[in-house]
Amino acid sequence: MRGTQRIDKILSNLGYGTRKDIKKVVKDGAVKVDGAVIKDSGMHVDPKTSKIEVYDEVLTYKEFVYVMMNKPAGVVSATYDNKLKTVVDILPDELRIFDLFPVGRLDIDTEGLLIMTNDGQMAHELLSPKKHVSKKYYALVEGKVTLEDQQVFQKGVVLDDGYKTLPANLHILRSDEHSEIELVIYEGKFHQVKRMFESVGKKVKYLRRIEMGLLKLDESLNTGECRELTEEEIGILKNSVGPGCRNHMELN
Ligand code: URA
C-alpha cells in the first residue's frame, strides 16, 4: 500500500461507507489515529505504521495482497501504458489502493489466470527461471494437432530464434481442422505457446491460462473480474515455489 493516504479514502475502501458518511463518523469523534481522536477526514495517514480505530475497532492492515484476475483480451499486463488499458486500470477501486502489479505477462489477446500482488519477493520466485513454475494453458489451434506434435513438445521444440524449449506436456482434447488442447510449460518465453505451435506449422487462435503452479483459475470469475486469493490459495501459490514444492515437471 502506498505511504500516506487520506483517511476517508482508506476507510471507504475498507467498506466504512462513502467519504460523506466517513466525514460524519469523524465528526462524531469515532475515528482515532494512534490513540488520538481526529477531526479532519482528509487527514493523511500511513495505515502501515499508524493504528487506526473506528468506534474502538482496530483496523487490520494487510501488508501483502494477492489477487486472481481472469484477464480479458484487449488489456495489457502492465501497470502503465500511455495508450492501452492495463490490468491495473481494470482493478476495482478497493484493490487499486494497493500497489499491485501483474506477476508476469499474458499477451494482450490472451485471457485467463493472472496473479496480481504487491509482494515483490513472491512474484520474483514465481517468475524465477530456476523455479520452473508450471503454467497450464487451454488453446484453440488452427490445424490438426497430432500425436507427433505431442512428442515434439515432450522433447522440447526449437523456436524461431533457435531456442529449444524445456519439455512441455501437450494434451489433445480435440484434433480436427481446428483443435483444442491443453499445454503445460515450465518457463515463460515471449509468446511461448504461440511460437511453439508455429514451430509445428500451426496457429493459436485463442489462448487462456488456466493454472499457474498449483493454483487453478476460478472458473466462476468472468473475464475482467478478479478477487483476492483465499488464505488456502495463497498457501497453494507459495507451495508452488517453496522448498519441498510439488510443482515438479511431469512428463507423460
Ligand atoms: N504464450 C503465449 O504465446 N502468449 C501468452 O500470453 C502466454 C503464453
PDB file of C-alpha atoms and ligand atoms in Angstrom, residues 105-111 137 185 188-196 204 207 209, ligand 1:
ATOM      1  CA  ARG A 105       2.752 -11.177 -18.648  1.00  0.00           C
ATOM      2  CA  LEU A 106      -0.012 -12.511 -20.775  1.00  0.00           C
ATOM      3  CA  ASP A 107      -0.283 -11.215 -24.334  1.00  0.00           C
ATOM      4  CA  ILE A 108      -2.907  -8.566 -24.992  1.00  0.00           C
ATOM      5  CA  ASP A 109      -5.159 -11.134 -26.691  1.00  0.00           C
ATOM      6  CA  THR A 110      -4.620 -13.861 -24.061  1.00  0.00           C
ATOM      7  CA  GLU A 111      -7.226 -14.398 -21.387  1.00  0.00           C
ATOM      8  CA  TYR A 137      -2.954 -23.110 -20.987  1.00  0.00           C
ATOM      9  CA  ILE A 185       5.023 -25.314 -19.911  1.00  0.00           C
ATOM     10  CA  GLY A 188       7.830 -18.200 -19.828  1.00  0.00           C
ATOM     11  CA  LYS A 189       9.484 -17.112 -23.039  1.00  0.00           C
ATOM     12  CA  PHE A 190       7.941 -14.303 -25.071  1.00  0.00           C
ATOM     13  CA  HIS A 191       4.806 -15.570 -26.898  1.00  0.00           C
ATOM     14  CA  GLN A 192       5.940 -19.055 -25.966  1.00  0.00           C
ATOM     15  CA  VAL A 193       2.788 -21.068 -26.613  1.00  0.00           C
ATOM     16  CA  LYS A 194       2.058 -19.340 -29.912  1.00  0.00           C
ATOM     17  CA  ARG A 195       5.645 -19.813 -31.064  1.00  0.00           C
ATOM     18  CA  MET A 196       5.689 -23.474 -30.049  1.00  0.00           C
ATOM     19  CA  VAL A 204      -3.045 -20.446 -31.957  1.00  0.00           C
ATOM     20  CA  LEU A 207      -5.340 -18.746 -25.616  1.00  0.00           C
ATOM     21  CA  ARG A 209      -4.151 -19.562 -18.974  1.00  0.00           C
TER      22      ARG A 209
HETATM   23  N1  URA B   1       2.276 -17.921 -24.508  1.00  0.00           N
HETATM   24  C1  URA B   1       1.836 -17.050 -25.431  1.00  0.00           C
HETATM   25  O1  URA B   1       2.097 -17.225 -26.607  1.00  0.00           O
HETATM   26  N2  URA B   1       1.126 -15.988 -25.025  1.00  0.00           N
HETATM   27  C2  URA B   1       0.791 -15.775 -23.731  1.00  0.00           C
HETATM   28  O2  URA B   1       0.118 -14.797 -23.429  1.00  0.00           O
HETATM   29  C3  URA B   1       1.249 -16.693 -22.775  1.00  0.00           C
HETATM   30  C4  URA B   1       1.990 -17.760 -23.189  1.00  0.00           C
END
